[in-house]
mmCIF file of C-alpha atoms in Angstrom:
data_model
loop_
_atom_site.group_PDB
_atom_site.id
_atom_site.type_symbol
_atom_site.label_atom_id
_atom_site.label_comp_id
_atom_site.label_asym_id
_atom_site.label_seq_id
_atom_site.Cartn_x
_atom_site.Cartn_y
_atom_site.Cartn_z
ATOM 1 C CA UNK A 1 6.708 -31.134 17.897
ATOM 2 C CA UNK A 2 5.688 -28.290 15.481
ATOM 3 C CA UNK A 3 8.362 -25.619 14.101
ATOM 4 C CA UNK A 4 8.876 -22.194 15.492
ATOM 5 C CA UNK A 5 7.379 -19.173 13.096
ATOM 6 C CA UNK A 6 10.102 -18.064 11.914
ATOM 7 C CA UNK A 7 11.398 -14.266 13.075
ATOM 8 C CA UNK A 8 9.503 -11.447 11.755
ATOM 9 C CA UNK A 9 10.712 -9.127 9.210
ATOM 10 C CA UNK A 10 10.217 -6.014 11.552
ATOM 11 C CA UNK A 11 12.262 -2.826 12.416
ATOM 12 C CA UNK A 12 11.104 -0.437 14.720
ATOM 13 C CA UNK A 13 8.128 1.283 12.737
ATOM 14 C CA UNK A 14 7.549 4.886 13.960
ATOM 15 C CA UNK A 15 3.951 6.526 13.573
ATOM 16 C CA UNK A 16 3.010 9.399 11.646
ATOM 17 C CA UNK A 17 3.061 11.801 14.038
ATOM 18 C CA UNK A 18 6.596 11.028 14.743
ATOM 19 C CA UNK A 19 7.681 13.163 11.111
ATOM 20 C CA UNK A 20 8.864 16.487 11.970
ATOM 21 C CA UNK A 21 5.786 18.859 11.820
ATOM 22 C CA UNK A 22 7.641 21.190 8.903
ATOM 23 C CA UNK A 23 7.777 18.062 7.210
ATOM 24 C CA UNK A 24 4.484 17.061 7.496
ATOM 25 C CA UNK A 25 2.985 20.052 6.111
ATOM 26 C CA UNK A 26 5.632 19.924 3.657
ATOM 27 C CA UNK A 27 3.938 16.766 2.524
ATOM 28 C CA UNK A 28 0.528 17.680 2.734
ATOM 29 C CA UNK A 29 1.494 20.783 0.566
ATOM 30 C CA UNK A 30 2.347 18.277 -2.325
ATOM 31 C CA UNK A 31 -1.198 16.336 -1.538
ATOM 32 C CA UNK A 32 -2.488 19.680 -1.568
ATOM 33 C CA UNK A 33 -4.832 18.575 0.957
ATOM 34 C CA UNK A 34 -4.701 17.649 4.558
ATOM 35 C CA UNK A 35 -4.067 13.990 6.070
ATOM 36 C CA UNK A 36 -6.963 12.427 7.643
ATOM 37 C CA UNK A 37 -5.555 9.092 8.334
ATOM 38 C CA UNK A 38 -2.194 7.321 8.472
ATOM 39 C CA UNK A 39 -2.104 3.282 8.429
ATOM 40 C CA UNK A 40 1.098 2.081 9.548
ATOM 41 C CA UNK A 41 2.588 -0.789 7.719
ATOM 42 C CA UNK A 42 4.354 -3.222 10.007
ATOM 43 C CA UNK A 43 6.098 -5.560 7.246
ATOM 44 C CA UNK A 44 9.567 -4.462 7.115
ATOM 45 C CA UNK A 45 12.951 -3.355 8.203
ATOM 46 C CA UNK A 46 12.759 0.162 8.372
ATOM 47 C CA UNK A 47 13.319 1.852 11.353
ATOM 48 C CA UNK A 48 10.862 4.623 9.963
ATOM 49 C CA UNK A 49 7.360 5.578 9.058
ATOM 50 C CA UNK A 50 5.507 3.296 6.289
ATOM 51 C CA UNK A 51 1.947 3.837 6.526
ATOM 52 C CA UNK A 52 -0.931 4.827 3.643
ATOM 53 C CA UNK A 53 -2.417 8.136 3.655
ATOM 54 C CA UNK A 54 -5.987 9.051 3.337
ATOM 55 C CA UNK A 55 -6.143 13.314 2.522
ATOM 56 C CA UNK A 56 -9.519 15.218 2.942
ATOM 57 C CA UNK A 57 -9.928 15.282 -0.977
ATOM 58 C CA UNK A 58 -9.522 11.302 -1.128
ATOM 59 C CA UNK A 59 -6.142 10.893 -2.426
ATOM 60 C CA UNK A 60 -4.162 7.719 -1.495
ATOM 61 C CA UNK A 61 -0.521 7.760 -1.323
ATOM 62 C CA UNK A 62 1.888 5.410 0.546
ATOM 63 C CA UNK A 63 4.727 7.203 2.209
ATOM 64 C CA UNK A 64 7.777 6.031 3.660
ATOM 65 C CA UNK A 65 10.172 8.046 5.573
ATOM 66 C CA UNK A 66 13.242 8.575 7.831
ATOM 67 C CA UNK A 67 15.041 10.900 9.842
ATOM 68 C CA UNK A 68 19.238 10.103 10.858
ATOM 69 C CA UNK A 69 17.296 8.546 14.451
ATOM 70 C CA UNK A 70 17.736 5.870 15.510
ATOM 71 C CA UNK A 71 19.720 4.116 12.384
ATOM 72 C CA UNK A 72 21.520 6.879 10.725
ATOM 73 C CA UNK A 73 22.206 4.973 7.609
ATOM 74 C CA UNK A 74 18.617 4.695 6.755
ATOM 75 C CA UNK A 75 18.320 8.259 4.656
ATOM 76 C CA UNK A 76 21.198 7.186 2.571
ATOM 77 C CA UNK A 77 19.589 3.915 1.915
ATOM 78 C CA UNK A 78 16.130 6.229 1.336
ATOM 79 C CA UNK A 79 17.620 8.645 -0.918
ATOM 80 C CA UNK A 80 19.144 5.511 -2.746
ATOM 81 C CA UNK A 81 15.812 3.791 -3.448
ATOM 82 C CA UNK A 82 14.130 7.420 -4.494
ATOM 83 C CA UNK A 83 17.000 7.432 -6.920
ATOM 84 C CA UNK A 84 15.975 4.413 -8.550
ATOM 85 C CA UNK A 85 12.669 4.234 -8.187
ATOM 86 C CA UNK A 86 12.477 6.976 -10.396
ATOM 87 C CA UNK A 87 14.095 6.091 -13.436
ATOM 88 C CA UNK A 88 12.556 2.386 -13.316
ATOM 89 C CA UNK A 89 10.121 2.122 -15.979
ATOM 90 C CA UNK A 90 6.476 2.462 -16.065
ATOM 91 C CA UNK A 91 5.083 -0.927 -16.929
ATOM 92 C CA UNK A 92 7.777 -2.340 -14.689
ATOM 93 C CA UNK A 93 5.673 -3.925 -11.573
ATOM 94 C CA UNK A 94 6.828 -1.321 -8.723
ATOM 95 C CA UNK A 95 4.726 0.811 -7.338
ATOM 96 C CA UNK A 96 5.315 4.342 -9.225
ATOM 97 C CA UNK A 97 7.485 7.443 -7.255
ATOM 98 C CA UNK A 98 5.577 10.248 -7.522
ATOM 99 C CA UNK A 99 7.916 12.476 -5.737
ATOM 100 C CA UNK A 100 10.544 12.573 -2.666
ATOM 101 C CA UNK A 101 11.510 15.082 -0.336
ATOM 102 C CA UNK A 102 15.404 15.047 1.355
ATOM 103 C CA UNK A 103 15.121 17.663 4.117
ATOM 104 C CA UNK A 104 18.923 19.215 4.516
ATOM 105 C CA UNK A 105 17.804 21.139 7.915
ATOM 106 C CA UNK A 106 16.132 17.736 9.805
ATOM 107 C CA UNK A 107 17.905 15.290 7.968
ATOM 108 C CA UNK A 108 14.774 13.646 7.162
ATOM 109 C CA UNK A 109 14.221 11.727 3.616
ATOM 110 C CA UNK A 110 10.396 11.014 2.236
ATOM 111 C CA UNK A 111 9.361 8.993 -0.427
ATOM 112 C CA UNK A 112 5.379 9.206 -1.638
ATOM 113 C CA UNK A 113 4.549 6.050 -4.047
ATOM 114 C CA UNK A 114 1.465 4.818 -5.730
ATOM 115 C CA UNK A 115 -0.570 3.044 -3.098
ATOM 116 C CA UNK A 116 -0.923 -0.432 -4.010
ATOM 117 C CA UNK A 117 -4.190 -2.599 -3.018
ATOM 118 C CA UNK A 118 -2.629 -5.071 -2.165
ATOM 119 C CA UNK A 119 -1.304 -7.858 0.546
ATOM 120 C CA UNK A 120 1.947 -9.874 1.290
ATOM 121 C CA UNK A 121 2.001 -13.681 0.704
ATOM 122 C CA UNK A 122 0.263 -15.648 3.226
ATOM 123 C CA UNK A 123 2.900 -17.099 6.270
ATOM 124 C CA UNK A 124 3.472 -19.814 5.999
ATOM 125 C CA UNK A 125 3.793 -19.393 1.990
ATOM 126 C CA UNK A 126 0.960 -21.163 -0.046
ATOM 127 C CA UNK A 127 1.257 -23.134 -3.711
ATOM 128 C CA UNK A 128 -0.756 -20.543 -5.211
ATOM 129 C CA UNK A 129 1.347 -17.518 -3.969
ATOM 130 C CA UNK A 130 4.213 -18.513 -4.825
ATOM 131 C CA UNK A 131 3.029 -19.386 -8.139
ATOM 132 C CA UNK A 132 1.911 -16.209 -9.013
ATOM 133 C CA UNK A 133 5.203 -14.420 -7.071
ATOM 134 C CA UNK A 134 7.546 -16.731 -9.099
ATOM 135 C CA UNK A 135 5.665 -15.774 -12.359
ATOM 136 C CA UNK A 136 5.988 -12.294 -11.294
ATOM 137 C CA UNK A 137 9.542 -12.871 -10.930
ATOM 138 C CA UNK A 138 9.699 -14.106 -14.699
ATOM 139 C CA UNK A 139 8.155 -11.221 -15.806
ATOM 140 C CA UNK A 140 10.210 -8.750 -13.798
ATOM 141 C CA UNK A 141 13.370 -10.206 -15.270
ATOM 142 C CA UNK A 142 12.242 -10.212 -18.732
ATOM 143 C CA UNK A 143 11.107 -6.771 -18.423
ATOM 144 C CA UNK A 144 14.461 -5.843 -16.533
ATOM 145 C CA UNK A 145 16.685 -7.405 -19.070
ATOM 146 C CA UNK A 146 18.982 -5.139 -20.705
ATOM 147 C CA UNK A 147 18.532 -2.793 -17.865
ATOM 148 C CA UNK A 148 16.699 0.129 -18.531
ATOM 149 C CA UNK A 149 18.481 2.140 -16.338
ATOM 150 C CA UNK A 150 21.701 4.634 -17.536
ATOM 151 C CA UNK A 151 25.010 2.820 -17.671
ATOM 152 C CA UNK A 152 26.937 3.512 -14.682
ATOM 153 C CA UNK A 153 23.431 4.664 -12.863
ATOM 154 C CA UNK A 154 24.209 1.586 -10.271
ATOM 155 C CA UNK A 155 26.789 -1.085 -9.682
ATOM 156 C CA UNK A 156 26.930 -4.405 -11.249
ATOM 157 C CA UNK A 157 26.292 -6.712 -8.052
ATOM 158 C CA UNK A 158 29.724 -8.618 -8.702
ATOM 159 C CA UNK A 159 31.028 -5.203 -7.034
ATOM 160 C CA UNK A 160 28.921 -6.168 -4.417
ATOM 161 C CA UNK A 161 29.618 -9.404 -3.741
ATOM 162 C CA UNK A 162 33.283 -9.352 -4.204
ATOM 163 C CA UNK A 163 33.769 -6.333 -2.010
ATOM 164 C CA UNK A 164 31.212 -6.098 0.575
ATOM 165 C CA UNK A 165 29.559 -9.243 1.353
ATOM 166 C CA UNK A 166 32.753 -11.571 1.240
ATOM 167 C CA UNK A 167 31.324 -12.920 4.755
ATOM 168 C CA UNK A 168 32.957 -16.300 4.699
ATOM 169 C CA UNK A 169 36.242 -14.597 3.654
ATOM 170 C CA UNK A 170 35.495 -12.024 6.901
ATOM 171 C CA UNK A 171 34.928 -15.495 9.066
ATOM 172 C CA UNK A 172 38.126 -17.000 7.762
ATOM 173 C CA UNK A 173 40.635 -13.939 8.659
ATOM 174 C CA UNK A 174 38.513 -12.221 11.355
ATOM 175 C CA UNK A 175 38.458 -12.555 15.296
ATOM 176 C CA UNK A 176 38.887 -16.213 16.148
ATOM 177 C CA UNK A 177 36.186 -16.001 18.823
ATOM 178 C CA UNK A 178 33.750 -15.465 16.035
ATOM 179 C CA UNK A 179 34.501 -18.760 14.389
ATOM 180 C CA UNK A 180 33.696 -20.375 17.744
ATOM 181 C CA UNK A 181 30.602 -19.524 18.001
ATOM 182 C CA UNK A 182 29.976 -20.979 13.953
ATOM 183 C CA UNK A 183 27.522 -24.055 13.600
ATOM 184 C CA UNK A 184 29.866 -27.442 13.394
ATOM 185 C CA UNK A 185 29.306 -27.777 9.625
ATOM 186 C CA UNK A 186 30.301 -23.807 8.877
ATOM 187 C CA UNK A 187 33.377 -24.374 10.652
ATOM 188 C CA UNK A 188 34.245 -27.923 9.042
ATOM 189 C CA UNK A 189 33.536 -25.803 5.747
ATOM 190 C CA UNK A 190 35.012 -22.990 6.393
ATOM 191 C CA UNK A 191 37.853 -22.582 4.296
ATOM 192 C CA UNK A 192 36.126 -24.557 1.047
ATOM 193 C CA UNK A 193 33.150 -22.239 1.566
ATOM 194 C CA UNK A 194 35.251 -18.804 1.070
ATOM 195 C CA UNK A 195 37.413 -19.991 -1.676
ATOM 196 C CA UNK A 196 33.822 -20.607 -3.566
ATOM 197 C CA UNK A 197 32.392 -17.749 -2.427
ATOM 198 C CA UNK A 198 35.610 -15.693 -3.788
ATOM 199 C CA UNK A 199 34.387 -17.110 -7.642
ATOM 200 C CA UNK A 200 31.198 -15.190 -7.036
ATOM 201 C CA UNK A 201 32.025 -12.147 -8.462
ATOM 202 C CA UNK A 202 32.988 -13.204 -11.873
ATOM 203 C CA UNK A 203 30.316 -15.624 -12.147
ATOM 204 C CA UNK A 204 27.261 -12.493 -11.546
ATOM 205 C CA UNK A 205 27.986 -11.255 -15.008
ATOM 206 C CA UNK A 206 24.735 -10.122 -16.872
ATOM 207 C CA UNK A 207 22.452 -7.325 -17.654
ATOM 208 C CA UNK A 208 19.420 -7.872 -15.471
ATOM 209 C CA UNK A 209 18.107 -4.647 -13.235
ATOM 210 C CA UNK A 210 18.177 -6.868 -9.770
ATOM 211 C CA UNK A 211 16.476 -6.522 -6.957
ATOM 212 C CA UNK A 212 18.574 -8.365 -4.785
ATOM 213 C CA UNK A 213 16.159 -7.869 -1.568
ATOM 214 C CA UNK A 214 12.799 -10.019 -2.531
ATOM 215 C CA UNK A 215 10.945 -11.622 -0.073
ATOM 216 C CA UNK A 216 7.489 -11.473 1.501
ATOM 217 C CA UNK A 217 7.616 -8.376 3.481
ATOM 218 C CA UNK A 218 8.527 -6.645 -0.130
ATOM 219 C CA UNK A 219 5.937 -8.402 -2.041
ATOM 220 C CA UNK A 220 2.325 -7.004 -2.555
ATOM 221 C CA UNK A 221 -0.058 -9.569 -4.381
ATOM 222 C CA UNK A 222 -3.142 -7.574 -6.296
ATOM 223 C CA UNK A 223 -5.801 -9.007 -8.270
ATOM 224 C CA UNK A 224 -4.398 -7.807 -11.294
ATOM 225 C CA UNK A 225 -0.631 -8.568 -10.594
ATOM 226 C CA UNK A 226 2.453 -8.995 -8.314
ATOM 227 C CA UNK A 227 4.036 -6.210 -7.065
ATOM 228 C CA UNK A 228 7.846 -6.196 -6.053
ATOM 229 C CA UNK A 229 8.801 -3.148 -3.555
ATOM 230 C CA UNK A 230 12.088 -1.460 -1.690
ATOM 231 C CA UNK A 231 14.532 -1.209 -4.538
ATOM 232 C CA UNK A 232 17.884 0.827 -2.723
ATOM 233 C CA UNK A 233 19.894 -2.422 -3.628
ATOM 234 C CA UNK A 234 19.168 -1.945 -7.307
ATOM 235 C CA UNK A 235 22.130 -3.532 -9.182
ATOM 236 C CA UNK A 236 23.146 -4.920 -12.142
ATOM 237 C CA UNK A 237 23.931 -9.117 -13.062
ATOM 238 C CA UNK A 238 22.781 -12.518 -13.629
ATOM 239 C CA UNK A 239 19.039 -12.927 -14.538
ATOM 240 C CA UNK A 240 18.628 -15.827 -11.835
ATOM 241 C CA UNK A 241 20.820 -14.247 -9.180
ATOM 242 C CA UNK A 242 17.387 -12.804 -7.844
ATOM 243 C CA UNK A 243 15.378 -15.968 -7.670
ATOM 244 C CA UNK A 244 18.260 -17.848 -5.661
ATOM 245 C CA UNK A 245 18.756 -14.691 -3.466
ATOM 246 C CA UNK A 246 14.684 -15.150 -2.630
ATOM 247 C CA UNK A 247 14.304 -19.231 -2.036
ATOM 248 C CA UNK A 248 15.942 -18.952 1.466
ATOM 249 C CA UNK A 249 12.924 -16.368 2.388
ATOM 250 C CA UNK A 250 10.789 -19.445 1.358
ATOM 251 C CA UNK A 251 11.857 -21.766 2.923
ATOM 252 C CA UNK A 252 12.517 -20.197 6.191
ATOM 253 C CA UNK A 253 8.496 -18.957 6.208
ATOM 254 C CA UNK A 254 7.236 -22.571 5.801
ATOM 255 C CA UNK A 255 7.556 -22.740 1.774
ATOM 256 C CA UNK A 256 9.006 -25.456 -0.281
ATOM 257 C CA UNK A 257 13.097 -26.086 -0.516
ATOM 258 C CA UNK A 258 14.811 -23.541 -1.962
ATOM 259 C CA UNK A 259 16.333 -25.608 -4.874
ATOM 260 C CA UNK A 260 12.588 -26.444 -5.286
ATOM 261 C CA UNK A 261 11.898 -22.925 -5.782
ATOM 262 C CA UNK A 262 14.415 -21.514 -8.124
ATOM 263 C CA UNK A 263 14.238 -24.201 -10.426
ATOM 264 C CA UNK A 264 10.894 -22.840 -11.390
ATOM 265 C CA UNK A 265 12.591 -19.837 -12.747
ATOM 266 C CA UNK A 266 13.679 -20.703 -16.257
ATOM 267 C CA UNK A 267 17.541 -18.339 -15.925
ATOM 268 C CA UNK A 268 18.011 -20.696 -13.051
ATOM 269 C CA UNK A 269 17.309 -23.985 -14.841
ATOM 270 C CA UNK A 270 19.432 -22.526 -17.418
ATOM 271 C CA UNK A 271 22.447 -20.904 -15.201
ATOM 272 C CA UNK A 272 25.851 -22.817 -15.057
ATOM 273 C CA UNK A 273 25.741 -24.871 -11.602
ATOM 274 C CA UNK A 274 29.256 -23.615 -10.697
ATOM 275 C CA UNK A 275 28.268 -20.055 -11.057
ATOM 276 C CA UNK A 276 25.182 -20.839 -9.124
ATOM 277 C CA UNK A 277 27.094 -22.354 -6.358
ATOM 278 C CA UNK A 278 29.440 -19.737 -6.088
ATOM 279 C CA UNK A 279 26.988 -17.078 -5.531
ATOM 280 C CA UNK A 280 24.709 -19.184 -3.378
ATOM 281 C CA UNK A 281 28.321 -19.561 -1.431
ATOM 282 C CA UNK A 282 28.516 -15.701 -1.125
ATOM 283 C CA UNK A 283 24.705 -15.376 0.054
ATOM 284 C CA UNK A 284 24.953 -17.975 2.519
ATOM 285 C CA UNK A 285 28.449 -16.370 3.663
ATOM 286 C CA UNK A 286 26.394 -12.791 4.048
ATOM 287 C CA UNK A 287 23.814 -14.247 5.874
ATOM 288 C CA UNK A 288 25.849 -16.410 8.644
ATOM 289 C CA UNK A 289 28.645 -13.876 9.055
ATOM 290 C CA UNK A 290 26.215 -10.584 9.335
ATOM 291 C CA UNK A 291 24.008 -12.990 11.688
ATOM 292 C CA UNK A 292 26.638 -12.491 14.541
ATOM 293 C CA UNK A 293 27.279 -8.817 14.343
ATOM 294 C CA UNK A 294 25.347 -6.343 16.642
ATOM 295 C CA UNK A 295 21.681 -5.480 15.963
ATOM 296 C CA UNK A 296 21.801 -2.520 14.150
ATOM 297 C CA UNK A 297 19.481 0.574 15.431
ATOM 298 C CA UNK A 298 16.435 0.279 15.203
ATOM 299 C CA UNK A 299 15.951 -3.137 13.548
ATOM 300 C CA UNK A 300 15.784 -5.331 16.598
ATOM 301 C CA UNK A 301 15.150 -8.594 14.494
ATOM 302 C CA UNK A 302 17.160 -8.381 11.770
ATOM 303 C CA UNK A 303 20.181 -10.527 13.410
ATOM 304 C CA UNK A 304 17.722 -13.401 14.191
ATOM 305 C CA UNK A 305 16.001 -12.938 10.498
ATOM 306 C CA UNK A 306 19.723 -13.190 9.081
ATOM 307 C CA UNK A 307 20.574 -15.928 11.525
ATOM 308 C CA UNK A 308 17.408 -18.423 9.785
ATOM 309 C CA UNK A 309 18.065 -17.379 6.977
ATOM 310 C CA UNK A 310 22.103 -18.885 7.181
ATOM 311 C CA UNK A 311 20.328 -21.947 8.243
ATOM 312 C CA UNK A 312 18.374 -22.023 4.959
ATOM 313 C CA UNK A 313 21.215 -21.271 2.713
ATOM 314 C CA UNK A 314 23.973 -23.310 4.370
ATOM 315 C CA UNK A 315 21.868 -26.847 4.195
ATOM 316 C CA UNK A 316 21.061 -25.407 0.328
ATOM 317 C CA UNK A 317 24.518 -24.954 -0.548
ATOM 318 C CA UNK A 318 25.444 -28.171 1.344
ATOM 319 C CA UNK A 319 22.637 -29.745 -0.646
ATOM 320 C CA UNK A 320 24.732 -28.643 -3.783
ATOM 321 C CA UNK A 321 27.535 -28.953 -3.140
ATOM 322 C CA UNK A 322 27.574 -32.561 -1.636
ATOM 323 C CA UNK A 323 29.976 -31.166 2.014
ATOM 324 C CA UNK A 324 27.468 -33.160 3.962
#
C-alpha cells in the first residue's frame, strides 16, 4: 500500500489584485515603476499575497502582504518579521528587506524582499537536498551565533516554550474531552510527557538567532546557496534547537528519521540528551495539542499539517525516550 502525501503547507493565498488599490500604487511608487506581472507563490501559510513582481523597468521584487481579513493576527505576525528582517545581517542567508509598508487607514502590512532564484526542496525530500539544507543550517547557526541582533530586540525561546507552547501541560489540566480524542500512546504518556516538557525552558539556554519555523515551504535552494525565509518567530537559544524543531518536517515529507537528521548537525551531536528530550517533549506537546484546536482563518490545512507533524515527533520522542 503506498503512504499518503503528506498535507500541504498552504493557507489561503490571495492574488495581487486583492491589495487595496491605494496600496498598490503605494508600492509601485517605491518600484518607481508600474507592475506588469504578479506570480503567486503557493508554498506557505499565509493567508495573504506572496507572489514576485515584474515592473515595466525590469525590477524584481518579492512581496508579501496582509490586510486584518480573514486571519487578523497575520499583520502583527507581518510587522514582526519586517522587524527582524531588517536588522539581520547582510551575509546572513535571508533574502534582504528592502522596505515595508504598515498601512494605519486599511490595516494592511507589506513587506518587499530581494527576489530569490530559487526553488523549495523536492517532495518527497532527496539525499542531496537535504545535504545542502542541513549544511545551510550549519552555516546559519555559525553565522547566527552570538546573535547579532540588540539585546532585548526578541525573546529568548525558553520564554516561549515555557509560557506559550506548554501543550502537554494544556492537555493535562484542560477539557477532559480533549484527552479523549488523544492517540493511545499520548494518553498512556500523558503525565510523563508534560513533566519533561516543563524542563524545556531551562534547558533552551544559548545565544543562537533561531529560526524556529524551518521547513520546506521556507526553504529556497539557489545555485549558489540555501536560502532560509519567514523569520516573525525570531528568538533567541540553543544552537541545535533549530535542527530538531526541522527533522519532523522531514520526515513527515518522505525524508529520513528525524534523529537521522539532526544528528548531522554538529550542536545536536554535541547537545546534552536530557535537554534535547525536554525540548523535543515541548515540540511534540505544541504540535499534538494545537492539532485539535479550530482551523484558524484562512489557513485551512494547518490543523492537519500540525496533526502529522505530532505523529512525527511523538514516535521521535518515544524513540528517545524508550515509553514504547
Amino acid at each position: 500500500m503506498s503512504t499518503p502525501p503528506p498535507p500541504p503547507a498552504r493557507g489561503a493565498r490571495l492574488e495581487w489584485s486583492a491589495i487595496p488599490a491605494s496600496i498598490r500604487a503605494n508600492i509601485e511608487a517605491r518600484l518607481g515603476s508600474p507592475v506588469v506581472a504578479a506570480h503567486t507563490q503557493p508554498g506557505g501559510f499565509s493567508p495573504g499575497v506572496a507572489a514576485r513582481l515584474r515592473t515595466a523597468d525590469g525590477q524584481r521584487v518579492f512581496v508579501k502582504a496582509v490586510g486584518p481579513q480573514p486571519n487578523p493576527d497575520s499583520p502583527a505576525i507581518h510587522r514582526q518579521e519586517a522587524r527582524i528582517t531588517a536588522m539581520l545581517p547582510p551575509t546572513a542567508p535571508v533574502p534582504r528587506l528592502r522596505w515595508s509598508i504598515d498601512d494605519a487607514e486599511t490595516g494592511w502590512v507589506v513587506l518587499a524582499l530581494d527576489e530569490i532564484d530559487g526553488r523549495h526542496p523536492h517532495e518527497p525530500w532527496q539525499a542531496d537536498d537535504l545535504d545542502r539544507v542541513v549544511r545551510g543550517m550549519i552555516d546559519l547557526s555559525e553565522q547566527l551565533t552570538p546573535s547579532p541582533l540588540p539585546i532585548g530586540a526578541v525573546d529568548p525561546i525558553g520564554l516561549t516554550i515555557g509560557t506559550r507552547i506548554a501543550g502537554w501541560r494544556l492537555l493535562l489540566e484542560g477539557d477532559p474531552a480533549q484527552r479523549d480524542v488523544l492517540d493511545a500512546w499520548s494518553r498512556r504518556h500523558l503525565e510523563a510527557a508534560a513533566d519533561l516538557e516543563s524542563r524545556a525552558s531551562a534547558a533552551t539556554t544559548g545565544d543562537t538567532l533561531l529560526n524556529f519555523d524551518i521547513r520546506a515551504d521556507n526553504i529556497l535552494i539557489s545555485n549558489e546557496r540555501v536560502w532560509f525565509l519567514d523569520w516573525p518567530w525570531g528568538q533567541v537559544g540553543a544552537a541545535w534547537i533549530d535542527i530538531l524543531a526541522f527533522a519532523p518536517s522531514v520526515t513527515m515529507q518522505g525524508g529520513p528519521p528525524p534523529e537521522d537528521v539532526a544528528i548531522r548537525h554538529p550542536a545536536f551531536r554535541q547537545a546534552d540528551p536530557d535537554r534535547v528530550n525536554a525540548v523535543l517533549a515541548a515540540v511534540s506537546g505544541m504540535f499534538t495539542e494545537r492539532s485539535l484546536r479550530p482551523p484558524p482563518p484562512g489557513l485551512p490545512t494547518l490543523r492537519e499539517f500540525q496533526a502529522a507533524l505530532g505523529v512525527v515527533s511523538r514516535a521521535w520522542l518515544a524513540y528517545r525516550t524508550g515509553w514504547q
